Coordinates of C-alpha atoms in Angstrom, one line a residue:
X18 CA 4.2 5.8 -12.0
X19 CA 1.5 2.6 -12.0
X20 CA 1.3 -0.5 -9.6
X21 CA -1.3 -2.9 -9.6
X22 CA -2.2 -5.0 -6.7
X23 CA -0.7 -8.6 -6.6
X24 CA -2.1 -11.9 -5.5
X25 CA 1.0 -13.9 -4.6
X26 CA -0.9 -14.3 -0.9
X27 CA -3.3 -16.3 -2.4
X28 CA -1.4 -18.7 -3.9
X29 CA 0.0 -21.7 -2.0
X30 CA 3.8 -21.9 -0.9
X31 CA 4.3 -24.2 -3.8
X32 CA 2.2 -26.8 -6.0
X33 CA 1.9 -29.7 -3.4
X34 CA 0.0 -27.2 -1.2
X35 CA -2.3 -26.3 -3.9
X36 CA -3.1 -30.0 -4.9
X37 CA -4.1 -30.7 -1.4
X38 CA -5.6 -27.5 -0.6
X39 CA -7.7 -27.3 -3.7
X40 CA -11.2 -26.5 -2.8
X41 CA -9.9 -24.1 -0.2
X42 CA -6.8 -22.7 -1.7
X43 CA -6.4 -19.3 -1.4
X44 CA -8.7 -16.8 -0.9
X45 CA -11.1 -15.0 -3.0
X46 CA -11.7 -11.7 -0.7
X47 CA -8.8 -11.3 1.5
X48 CA -6.1 -9.7 -0.1
X49 CA -2.7 -8.4 -0.1
X50 CA 0.6 -10.7 0.2
X51 CA 1.8 -10.2 3.6
X52 CA 4.8 -12.2 2.5
X53 CA 8.4 -10.8 0.7
X54 CA 8.2 -12.4 -2.3
X55 CA 10.4 -11.5 -5.9
X56 CA 7.8 -9.8 -7.9
X57 CA 7.8 -12.2 -10.4
X58 CA 7.3 -15.4 -8.4
X59 CA 3.7 -15.0 -8.8
X60 CA 3.6 -14.7 -12.8
X61 CA 6.3 -17.8 -12.9
X62 CA 4.0 -19.5 -11.1
X63 CA 0.7 -19.0 -12.9
X64 CA 2.7 -18.9 -16.4
X65 CA 2.9 -23.0 -15.3
X66 CA -0.4 -23.8 -14.6
X67 CA -2.2 -22.0 -17.2
X68 CA -3.4 -25.7 -17.7
X69 CA -5.4 -25.6 -14.2
X70 CA -6.6 -22.0 -14.5
X71 CA -7.9 -22.7 -18.1
X72 CA -8.8 -26.9 -17.6
X73 CA -10.4 -28.5 -21.1
X74 CA -13.6 -30.5 -19.7
X75 CA -14.2 -34.2 -20.8
X76 CA -17.1 -35.2 -22.2
X77 CA -17.9 -37.5 -19.3
X78 CA -17.6 -34.2 -17.1
X79 CA -19.7 -32.2 -19.0
X80 CA -22.3 -34.6 -18.8
X81 CA -22.3 -34.5 -15.1
X82 CA -22.3 -31.0 -15.1
X83 CA -25.9 -30.5 -17.7
X84 CA -28.0 -31.5 -14.7
X85 CA -26.7 -28.2 -12.6
X86 CA -27.7 -26.1 -15.7
X87 CA -29.9 -25.0 -18.6
X88 CA -28.7 -24.6 -22.5
X89 CA -28.9 -21.7 -24.0
X90 CA -27.5 -20.5 -27.3
X91 CA -26.5 -16.9 -27.9
X92 CA -25.6 -15.1 -31.1
X93 CA -22.3 -13.8 -32.3
X94 CA -21.7 -10.4 -30.5
X95 CA -24.3 -10.7 -27.5
X96 CA -22.3 -9.8 -24.2
X97 CA -23.1 -12.3 -21.3
X98 CA -21.1 -11.1 -18.8
X99 CA -20.0 -7.3 -17.9
X100 CA -17.3 -5.8 -15.5
X101 CA -19.4 -4.3 -12.2
X102 CA -22.7 -6.5 -13.2
X103 CA -23.8 -9.4 -11.1
X104 CA -22.1 -12.5 -12.3
X105 CA -23.5 -14.7 -14.1
X106 CA -22.8 -17.6 -12.6
X107 CA -20.7 -20.1 -14.9
X108 CA -20.8 -20.8 -18.6
X109 CA -20.0 -24.0 -20.1
X110 CA -19.3 -23.9 -23.8
X111 CA -20.3 -26.8 -26.0
X112 CA -20.6 -24.5 -29.6
X113 CA -18.8 -22.2 -30.3
X114 CA -16.7 -19.7 -28.2
X115 CA -16.9 -16.7 -25.7
X116 CA -14.5 -13.8 -25.9
X117 CA -13.0 -13.0 -22.6
X118 CA -11.6 -9.2 -22.4
X119 CA -10.2 -7.9 -18.8
X120 CA -10.4 -3.9 -19.0
X121 CA -9.6 -1.7 -15.9
X122 CA -11.5 1.5 -15.2
X123 CA -9.7 4.1 -17.4
X124 CA -10.5 2.1 -20.3
X125 CA -7.9 -0.5 -21.2
X126 CA -9.0 -3.7 -22.5
X127 CA -6.8 -6.5 -23.2
X128 CA -8.2 -10.2 -24.7
X129 CA -7.8 -12.9 -23.0
X130 CA -8.7 -15.1 -25.9
X131 CA -11.7 -17.3 -26.9
X132 CA -12.8 -20.0 -24.8
X133 CA -14.4 -22.8 -27.0
X134 CA -16.0 -26.2 -26.4
X135 CA -14.9 -28.1 -23.5
X136 CA -13.8 -24.6 -21.8
X137 CA -16.0 -22.7 -18.9
X138 CA -16.4 -19.0 -18.3
X139 CA -16.3 -18.0 -14.7
X140 CA -14.3 -16.5 -12.1
X141 CA -15.0 -16.8 -7.8
X142 CA -17.3 -13.9 -8.2
X143 CA -19.1 -16.4 -10.0
X144 CA -20.0 -18.6 -6.6
X145 CA -22.0 -15.4 -5.0
X146 CA -22.9 -13.8 -7.9
X147 CA -21.0 -10.5 -7.0
X148 CA -19.5 -7.7 -9.4
X149 CA -18.1 -9.8 -12.4
X150 CA -14.5 -8.8 -13.4
X151 CA -14.4 -8.9 -16.5
X152 CA -16.2 -8.4 -20.1
X153 CA -17.6 -11.6 -22.0
X154 CA -19.0 -12.1 -25.4
X155 CA -20.0 -14.6 -28.0
X156 CA -16.7 -14.5 -30.4
X157 CA -19.1 -16.8 -32.4
X158 CA -22.7 -17.6 -32.5
X159 CA -22.3 -20.8 -29.5
X160 CA -24.3 -23.3 -27.4
X161 CA -23.3 -23.3 -23.7
X162 CA -24.7 -24.7 -20.2
X163 CA -25.6 -21.8 -18.3
X164 CA -25.2 -22.5 -14.4
X165 CA -26.7 -19.9 -11.8
X166 CA -24.5 -19.2 -8.8
X167 CA -26.5 -21.3 -6.7
X168 CA -26.6 -24.1 -9.0
X169 CA -22.6 -23.4 -9.2
X170 CA -22.1 -24.3 -5.5
X171 CA -24.3 -27.0 -5.4
X172 CA -22.2 -28.5 -8.2
X173 CA -19.1 -28.2 -6.0
X174 CA -20.4 -29.6 -3.2
X175 CA -22.0 -32.7 -5.0
X176 CA -19.2 -33.4 -7.3
X177 CA -16.0 -33.7 -5.3
X178 CA -13.8 -34.2 -8.9
X179 CA -15.4 -31.6 -10.6
X180 CA -15.5 -29.3 -7.5
X181 CA -11.6 -29.8 -7.2
X182 CA -10.9 -28.9 -10.7
X183 CA -13.4 -25.5 -11.0
X184 CA -12.5 -24.4 -7.8
X185 CA -8.9 -24.6 -8.8
X186 CA -9.4 -22.8 -12.1
X187 CA -11.4 -19.8 -10.4
X188 CA -8.9 -18.9 -7.5
X189 CA -6.3 -19.1 -10.3
X190 CA -8.3 -16.7 -12.5
X191 CA -8.4 -14.4 -9.6
X192 CA -4.6 -14.4 -8.6
X193 CA -4.3 -13.4 -12.2
X194 CA -6.6 -11.0 -12.4
X195 CA -5.5 -9.5 -9.3
X196 CA -2.1 -9.4 -11.0
X197 CA -3.4 -7.0 -13.6
X198 CA -5.6 -4.8 -11.7
X199 CA -8.1 -6.2 -13.9
X200 CA -12.1 -5.5 -13.5
X201 CA -11.4 -3.3 -10.1
X202 CA -11.1 0.3 -9.4
X203 CA -8.2 2.7 -10.2
X204 CA -7.0 5.0 -7.6
X205 CA -4.8 8.3 -8.4
X206 CA -3.2 9.8 -5.7
X207 CA 0.2 11.9 -5.7
X208 CA 1.4 9.0 -3.1
X209 CA 1.4 10.8 0.1
X210 CA -2.3 11.0 1.1
X211 CA -2.8 8.8 3.6
X212 CA -6.5 7.9 2.3
X213 CA -4.8 6.5 -0.6
X214 CA -2.6 3.6 1.5
X215 CA -6.4 3.1 3.6
X216 CA -8.1 2.7 0.4
X217 CA -5.2 0.4 -0.9
X218 CA -4.9 -1.7 2.0
X219 CA -8.7 -2.0 2.2
X220 CA -8.7 -3.1 -1.5
X221 CA -6.2 -5.5 -0.8
X222 CA -7.4 -7.4 2.3
X223 CA -10.5 -7.7 0.2
X224 CA -8.6 -9.5 -2.7
X225 CA -10.1 -7.1 -4.8
X226 CA -7.9 -5.8 -8.6
X227 CA -7.1 -2.4 -8.6
X228 CA -4.4 -0.1 -9.7
X229 CA -2.9 2.4 -8.0
X230 CA -1.3 5.5 -10.3
X231 CA 0.6 8.9 -9.6
X232 CA -0.9 11.5 -10.8
X233 CA 2.6 13.2 -11.2
X234 CA 4.3 10.4 -13.6
X235 CA 0.5 8.9 -15.4
X236 CA -0.3 11.0 -18.3
X237 CA -3.6 9.4 -18.7
X238 CA -4.2 10.1 -15.0
X239 CA -3.0 13.7 -15.4
X240 CA -5.5 14.3 -18.0
X241 CA -8.4 13.1 -16.4
X242 CA -7.3 15.5 -13.3
X243 CA -7.8 18.4 -14.9
X244 CA -11.1 16.7 -16.8
X245 CA -12.6 16.6 -14.1
X246 CA -11.5 19.6 -12.4
X247 CA -9.8 17.8 -9.3
X248 CA -8.5 20.0 -6.1
X249 CA -6.1 19.2 -3.7
X250 CA -8.4 18.2 -0.9
X251 CA -10.5 15.6 -3.4
X252 CA -7.4 13.5 -3.8
X253 CA -7.4 10.3 -3.5
X254 CA -9.6 10.1 -6.9
X255 CA -11.4 6.6 -7.3
X256 CA -12.3 5.8 -10.7
X257 CA -15.1 2.7 -10.6
X258 CA -15.6 0.3 -13.3
X259 CA -18.7 2.1 -14.8
X260 CA -16.6 5.4 -15.2
X261 CA -17.7 7.0 -11.7
X262 CA -15.4 9.2 -10.5
X263 CA -15.3 9.2 -6.0
X264 CA -13.1 12.3 -4.6
X265 CA -11.3 11.1 -1.4
X266 CA -14.1 8.4 -0.6
X267 CA -14.0 6.6 3.0
X268 CA -14.4 2.8 2.4
X269 CA -17.8 2.4 2.7
X270 CA -18.5 4.4 -0.5
X271 CA -16.1 2.5 -2.7
X272 CA -17.4 -0.7 -1.7
X273 CA -20.9 0.5 -2.7
X274 CA -19.3 1.7 -6.0
X275 CA -18.2 -1.2 -6.8
X276 CA -21.1 -3.1 -5.4
X277 CA -20.3 -5.4 -2.9
X278 CA -23.1 -4.7 -0.5
X279 CA -26.2 -6.5 -1.0
X280 CA -29.4 -5.3 0.0
X281 CA -31.1 -7.7 2.7
X282 CA -35.0 -9.1 2.3
X283 CA -36.0 -7.8 5.5
X284 CA -39.1 -10.4 5.9
X285 CA -36.4 -13.3 5.9
X286 CA -35.2 -15.0 8.7
X287 CA -31.7 -16.2 8.8
X288 CA -31.1 -19.3 10.9
X289 CA -27.5 -17.6 12.3
X290 CA -26.1 -14.6 11.9
X291 CA -22.4 -14.4 12.6
X292 CA -20.7 -10.9 13.3
X293 CA -17.2 -10.5 12.6
X294 CA -15.4 -12.6 10.1
X295 CA -12.1 -13.4 11.7
X296 CA -11.2 -17.1 11.8
X297 CA -13.8 -17.6 14.3
X298 CA -16.3 -16.1 12.6
X299 CA -15.6 -17.5 9.2
X300 CA -15.3 -21.2 11.0
X301 CA -18.7 -21.2 12.2
X302 CA -19.7 -19.8 8.9
X303 CA -18.6 -23.1 6.9
X304 CA -19.6 -25.4 9.1
X305 CA -23.3 -24.0 10.0
X306 CA -23.8 -23.4 5.9
X307 CA -22.5 -26.9 5.5
X308 CA -24.7 -28.4 7.7
X309 CA -27.8 -26.4 6.0
X310 CA -28.5 -23.4 8.1
X311 CA -29.0 -20.3 6.3
X312 CA -25.9 -18.2 7.1
X313 CA -25.2 -14.2 7.0
X314 CA -21.7 -13.2 8.1
X315 CA -21.0 -9.1 8.5
X316 CA -17.5 -7.5 9.2
X317 CA -16.8 -3.7 8.8
X318 CA -13.7 -3.9 6.7
X319 CA -12.4 -7.3 5.4
X320 CA -12.0 -11.4 6.0
X321 CA -9.5 -12.4 8.4
X322 CA -10.0 -9.7 11.6
X323 CA -6.7 -9.1 13.3
X324 CA -5.2 -12.6 12.4
X325 CA -5.7 -11.4 8.9
X326 CA -2.6 -8.9 9.3
X327 CA -0.4 -11.3 10.2
X328 CA 2.5 -11.8 8.3
X329 CA 3.0 -15.1 8.9
X330 CA 1.8 -17.5 11.3
X331 CA 4.5 -20.9 11.5
X332 CA 2.2 -22.7 14.6
X333 CA -1.2 -23.2 13.0
X334 CA -2.0 -27.1 12.4
X335 CA -1.3 -28.0 9.1
X336 CA 1.1 -25.5 7.6
X337 CA 4.5 -26.2 8.2
X338 CA 6.0 -24.0 6.0
X339 CA 3.8 -21.0 7.4
X340 CA 0.9 -19.1 6.0
X341 CA 0.1 -15.5 6.2
X342 CA -3.2 -14.5 8.0
X343 CA -4.7 -13.4 5.0
X344 CA -4.2 -16.0 3.4
X345 CA -6.2 -18.3 5.6
X346 CA -9.1 -16.1 6.0
X347 CA -9.2 -16.0 2.1
X348 CA -9.5 -20.1 2.3
X349 CA -12.3 -19.8 5.0
X350 CA -13.6 -17.1 2.9
X351 CA -14.4 -19.4 -0.2
X352 CA -15.2 -22.0 1.6
X353 CA -18.3 -20.1 3.3
X354 CA -18.9 -18.9 -0.2
X355 CA -18.9 -22.4 -1.4
X356 CA -21.7 -23.7 1.1
X357 CA -24.0 -20.6 0.5
X358 CA -23.1 -18.2 3.1
X359 CA -24.1 -14.9 2.7
X360 CA -21.3 -12.7 3.7
X361 CA -21.6 -8.6 3.5
X362 CA -18.2 -6.7 3.6
X363 CA -17.7 -4.2 4.7
X364 CA -21.0 -4.0 6.9
X365 CA -21.0 -2.7 10.3
X366 CA -23.5 -3.6 13.0
X367 CA -24.6 -0.5 15.3
X368 CA -27.6 -2.7 17.5
X369 CA -28.9 -5.7 18.5
X370 CA -32.6 -6.1 19.2
X371 CA -33.0 -8.8 21.5
X372 CA -36.4 -8.3 22.7
X373 CA -37.3 -11.9 21.6
X374 CA -40.7 -12.9 22.6
X375 CA -43.0 -15.7 21.1
X376 CA -44.9 -13.5 18.4
X377 CA -41.9 -13.1 16.7
X378 CA -40.7 -16.7 17.3
X379 CA -37.9 -15.3 19.1
X380 CA -36.1 -13.7 16.5
X381 CA -33.1 -11.3 17.3
X382 CA -33.0 -8.1 15.3
X383 CA -29.6 -6.7 13.4
X384 CA -29.5 -3.1 12.5
X385 CA -26.7 -1.9 10.0
X386 CA -25.4 1.1 9.7
X387 CA -26.8 1.7 6.6
X388 CA -29.9 1.5 8.1
X389 CA -30.9 -1.9 6.8
X390 CA -32.3 -4.4 9.1
X391 CA -31.7 -8.4 9.4
X392 CA -33.4 -10.7 11.5
X393 CA -32.1 -14.2 12.6
X394 CA -32.8 -17.0 14.8
X395 CA -29.4 -17.3 16.8
X396 CA -26.7 -15.0 16.4
X397 CA -23.0 -15.6 16.9
X398 CA -20.7 -12.7 18.6
X399 CA -17.4 -13.4 16.9
X400 CA -16.3 -9.8 16.4
X401 CA -13.2 -9.9 18.2
X402 CA -11.1 -6.6 19.4
X403 CA -10.3 -3.0 17.8
X404 CA -6.5 -1.7 17.6
X405 CA -6.0 -0.4 21.1
X406 CA -4.5 3.5 21.2
X407 CA -2.1 4.5 23.8
X408 CA -2.9 7.6 25.3
X409 CA 0.0 10.0 23.2
X410 CA -1.2 13.2 22.3
X411 CA -1.9 13.9 18.7
X412 CA -1.9 10.4 18.2
X413 CA -4.7 10.8 15.8
X414 CA -3.0 13.1 13.8
X415 CA -0.4 11.1 12.3
X416 CA -2.6 7.7 11.7
X417 CA -1.7 6.7 8.2
X418 CA 0.4 9.6 8.4
X419 CA 3.3 7.7 9.6
X420 CA 1.5 5.5 12.8
X421 CA -0.2 1.8 11.6
X422 CA -1.7 -0.3 13.7
X423 CA -1.0 -3.6 11.0
X424 CA 2.1 -4.4 8.8
X425 CA 0.7 -5.5 5.1
X426 CA 2.7 -5.0 1.9
X427 CA 1.4 -1.5 1.7
X428 CA 3.1 -0.3 4.9
X429 CA 6.3 -2.0 4.0
X430 CA 6.4 -0.3 0.4
X431 CA 6.4 3.2 2.0
X432 CA 9.2 2.5 5.0
X433 CA 11.4 0.0 2.6
X434 CA 14.8 1.4 3.6
X435 CA 13.9 3.2 6.4
X436 CA 14.4 3.4 10.1
X437 CA 11.3 2.4 12.0
X438 CA 9.9 2.2 15.7
X439 CA 7.5 -0.8 16.5
X440 CA 5.6 -0.8 19.9
X441 CA 4.8 -4.2 21.4
X442 CA 5.8 -7.6 22.4
X443 CA 2.8 -10.2 21.8
X444 CA 2.7 -12.7 18.7
X445 CA 1.3 -10.1 16.2
X446 CA 4.0 -7.6 17.1
X447 CA 6.7 -10.6 16.5
X448 CA 5.3 -11.4 13.5
X449 CA 5.0 -7.9 12.1
X450 CA 8.6 -7.4 13.1
X451 CA 10.5 -10.3 11.5
X452 CA 8.3 -9.0 8.5
X453 CA 9.4 -5.9 7.9
X454 CA 12.8 -6.3 9.4
X455 CA 13.0 -7.8 5.8
X456 CA 12.3 -4.5 4.0
X457 CA 13.7 -1.9 6.3
X458 CA 16.8 -0.6 7.0
X459 CA 16.8 -1.1 10.9
X460 CA 13.6 -2.2 13.2
X461 CA 13.6 -0.9 16.9
X462 CA 11.5 -2.9 19.0
X463 CA 9.8 -1.3 22.4
X464 CA 8.4 -3.2 24.8
X465 CA 7.2 -2.2 28.3
X466 CA 8.6 -5.4 30.1
X467 CA 12.2 -6.6 31.0
X468 CA 11.7 -9.2 28.1
X469 CA 9.6 -11.2 25.5
X470 CA 9.8 -14.3 27.1
X471 CA 6.2 -14.1 28.9
X472 CA 4.2 -12.9 26.1
X473 CA 5.7 -14.2 23.0
X474 CA 6.4 -17.6 21.3
X475 CA 9.8 -18.9 21.5
X476 CA 10.4 -19.6 17.4
X477 CA 9.7 -15.7 17.3
X478 CA 11.9 -14.4 19.7
X479 CA 14.7 -17.0 18.4
X480 CA 14.1 -15.1 15.0
X481 CA 14.2 -11.7 16.4
X482 CA 17.3 -12.3 18.0
X483 CA 18.9 -13.5 14.6
X484 CA 17.9 -10.7 12.7
X485 CA 20.8 -8.2 12.6
X486 CA 18.9 -5.1 11.9
X487 CA 16.1 -5.5 14.9
X488 CA 17.1 -4.1 18.5
X489 CA 15.2 -4.8 21.4
X490 CA 14.2 -1.8 24.0
X491 CA 13.1 -3.4 26.8
X492 CA 11.3 -1.1 29.8
X493 CA 10.3 1.2 27.0
X494 CA 7.2 3.8 26.1
X495 CA 6.4 6.1 23.4
X496 CA 5.5 9.4 25.1
X497 CA 5.6 11.9 22.4
X498 CA 5.2 12.4 18.6
X499 CA 6.2 15.5 16.6
X500 CA 5.5 16.3 12.7
X501 CA 5.7 18.1 9.6
X502 CA 3.8 18.8 6.6
X503 CA 4.4 15.0 5.6
X504 CA 3.5 13.3 8.8
X505 CA 5.3 12.1 11.0
X506 CA 9.0 13.0 11.9
X507 CA 10.1 12.0 15.1
X508 CA 9.4 10.4 18.5
X509 CA 9.9 10.9 22.3
X510 CA 10.1 8.2 24.2
X511 CA 11.0 6.7 28.3
X512 CA 13.0 4.4 28.8
X513 CA 14.2 2.8 32.5
X514 CA 17.9 2.8 31.1
X515 CA 18.2 6.6 30.8
X516 CA 17.3 9.0 33.3
X517 CA 15.7 11.8 31.0
X518 CA 13.5 11.6 27.7
X519 CA 15.1 10.8 24.2
X520 CA 14.6 11.5 21.0
X521 CA 14.7 9.5 17.6
X522 CA 14.3 10.8 14.2
X523 CA 11.9 7.9 12.2
X524 CA 8.8 8.7 9.9
X525 CA 7.4 5.1 10.5
X526 CA 5.8 4.3 14.2
X527 CA 3.7 0.8 14.5
X528 CA 1.3 0.0 17.1
X529 CA 0.8 -3.6 18.4
X530 CA -0.1 -2.9 21.8
X531 CA -3.3 -5.4 22.0
X532 CA -6.7 -4.5 21.6
X533 CA -10.2 -3.5 23.3
X534 CA -13.3 -6.1 22.5
X535 CA -15.6 -4.7 19.7
X536 CA -18.6 -4.9 22.1
X537 CA -20.3 -1.1 21.7
X538 CA -23.1 -2.5 19.5
X539 CA -24.4 -4.9 22.0
X540 CA -25.0 -2.0 24.7
X541 CA -28.9 -2.1 24.0
X542 CA -29.3 -5.7 24.2
X543 CA -28.1 -6.6 28.1
X544 CA -26.0 -8.9 26.8
X545 CA -23.5 -9.4 30.2
X546 CA -19.7 -8.3 29.7
X547 CA -17.1 -8.7 32.4
X548 CA -15.2 -5.6 33.9
X549 CA -13.1 -5.2 30.9
X550 CA -15.6 -5.4 28.2
X551 CA -15.9 -9.3 27.2
X552 CA -18.7 -11.2 26.5
X553 CA -19.4 -13.5 29.8
X554 CA -20.4 -17.1 28.6
X555 CA -21.5 -20.1 30.2
X556 CA -21.7 -20.1 33.8
X557 CA -20.5 -16.8 34.0
X558 CA -22.6 -15.3 31.9
X559 CA -25.7 -17.5 34.2
X560 CA -24.7 -17.3 37.7
X561 CA -27.0 -19.5 39.8
X562 CA -29.3 -20.9 36.4
X563 CA -31.1 -23.9 37.4
X564 CA -30.5 -25.4 34.1
X565 CA -27.1 -25.1 33.2
X566 CA -25.9 -22.9 30.2
X567 CA -24.2 -24.1 27.4
X568 CA -20.3 -23.0 27.3
X569 CA -20.5 -20.2 24.3
X570 CA -24.1 -19.1 25.1
X571 CA -24.2 -15.3 26.6
X572 CA -26.7 -14.1 29.1
X573 CA -29.3 -13.3 26.4
X574 CA -31.1 -16.6 24.8
X575 CA -29.8 -17.4 21.1
X576 CA -26.9 -15.3 21.3
X577 CA -23.5 -16.6 21.4
X578 CA -19.4 -15.8 21.8
X579 CA -16.8 -17.1 20.0
X580 CA -13.3 -16.0 20.0
X581 CA -11.2 -13.1 21.0
X582 CA -14.2 -11.3 22.1
X583 CA -15.5 -14.1 24.7
X584 CA -14.1 -13.4 28.1
X585 CA -12.0 -16.2 28.7
X586 CA -10.9 -17.3 25.8
X587 CA -7.4 -18.2 24.7
X588 CA -6.2 -15.9 22.5
X589 CA -5.2 -17.6 19.2
X590 CA -6.4 -18.5 15.8
X591 CA -6.4 -22.1 16.3
X592 CA -9.1 -21.7 19.7
X593 CA -11.1 -19.6 18.1
X594 CA -11.7 -21.6 14.4
X595 CA -12.6 -24.3 17.6
X596 CA -15.0 -22.4 18.8
X597 CA -15.9 -21.2 15.4
X598 CA -16.7 -25.0 14.8
X599 CA -18.2 -25.9 18.4
X600 CA -21.0 -23.5 18.3
X601 CA -22.9 -24.4 15.6
X602 CA -23.6 -27.7 17.6
X603 CA -24.7 -25.6 20.2
X604 CA -26.7 -23.7 17.8
X605 CA -28.7 -26.7 16.2
X606 CA -29.4 -27.7 20.3
X607 CA -31.2 -24.2 21.0
X608 CA -33.0 -23.8 17.3
X609 CA -34.3 -27.4 18.2
X610 CA -35.5 -26.4 21.7
X611 CA -37.4 -23.4 19.9
X612 CA -39.2 -25.9 17.3
X613 CA -36.8 -24.6 14.3
X614 CA -35.4 -27.5 13.1
X615 CA -36.3 -27.0 9.1
X616 CA -33.2 -25.5 7.9
X617 CA -34.2 -22.4 5.1
X618 CA -32.8 -21.3 1.8
X619 CA -31.6 -17.2 2.9
X620 CA -33.1 -14.6 0.0
X621 CA -30.3 -11.8 -0.2
X622 CA -31.8 -9.4 -3.3
X623 CA -28.6 -8.2 -4.8

């Protein structure tokens, strides 16, 4: 059985929303659709919008684009774009034609047609120079305007009309590629590996095309497994676009094979580095980069943070029909790239060097898990939180094999028509429960309190109460887990309404019990934390200071904190986005005070 990722989460709810949000439309690297939709819906939507996916530019539009590129001629048969290689940017065809071919790592090719005069060849990866997802050849001798990624970003910002046309086309093209699995890796497994589910979720959340095949039913996969002499412990296998075969890789190895991780110029100093690509971090990246600061953003897994796992957010301003957290983060991700922010995902920060001095112009040093070092004049801590794990024996044994901390389409497919238990009483738990209820046979919602009133928004409480296949269990906690060779098979739990420990035969347990601050990497820097590990800011961070500190400033000069990781913050997406915007003004003030007034252009070697 073969399944491709699909990109319906990247599409807006309707065409009107697409037009209204044109340049921020769907993110290009968030991933999976977190809302249930008929399988044919995204394809139908794309089929009616081919004129937007492949628009033909007018002579006037082409003339305005000439200043952003160079005229280049290619002989017939020349390869202009190669899957897996850095995307050049954009080619605008003046004469002749460019043939676009999409292919997967198994060598399956499909022509997407020839693009003649007035058409342009580019995709979302073209904005940042990331790995290309299609092959492109000169179908005839041709003349084109060649526009580099840097100049393409300048075009998108400088010309609003052209920027809207181009951005919409790039996003729709990415959605199409995701739906076909084109240009991405092939994941081969038996369907039961926890690691397979993890890799699939990783690629979906990063909005990267991929294909999943079952070795038991796909003859091509079976032949490959035999050829490479794969053993049981080698699964899942991953075939990268360049043909490299990875055996049971982790996310970092997969990202490296796909060419996601840049090599940073350690002599360069960014104006601001942002650790965390959740809503708060992405908001600060968009505002900082749009104001001319050189910006680097780091996240250890995917855009969106915990918000990226929200199935449907219905109380975020401007989206009356709701939006998935993943789609919201994806749009912000594209915006940040459009303005020139350099985003490294997955890239884990292991330490921060705050030993500032006049000799280093008060620079801060970041060390990545890869061993690379990045220098910055200011740093924004937006690292959010990590999923809280309850003290249940053998919990780690079943993570990914029945125990999950988010509810994406990957998990929804696994537990379809099954009975499941979800633990948690906050909004994230409510959103996940509503989403899963549309897929599962029955959902049992365990909460520690007597009701949901104190911890969940009213609209979610009412929604859950209306679902016939959801049962609320107040004052109930999971006490033990049992399993078999397939994974989790039974839970034990205690409830105030029952005198003895109870058991329930379920294979799927979802835990949404909150999160702990992700601040361990700050331990060597002396950033003040509260008793729970959240970052102190403002007066709380600098009690007794003669000069009143800025509201988002930490105890260390040049280090700011925003979003869920900040002590006393409102744990809502909107407040995180607001802090992400507000911190940029404070960074400008800090840089001016240090005499760092001229924004610079970041140098990243890919």
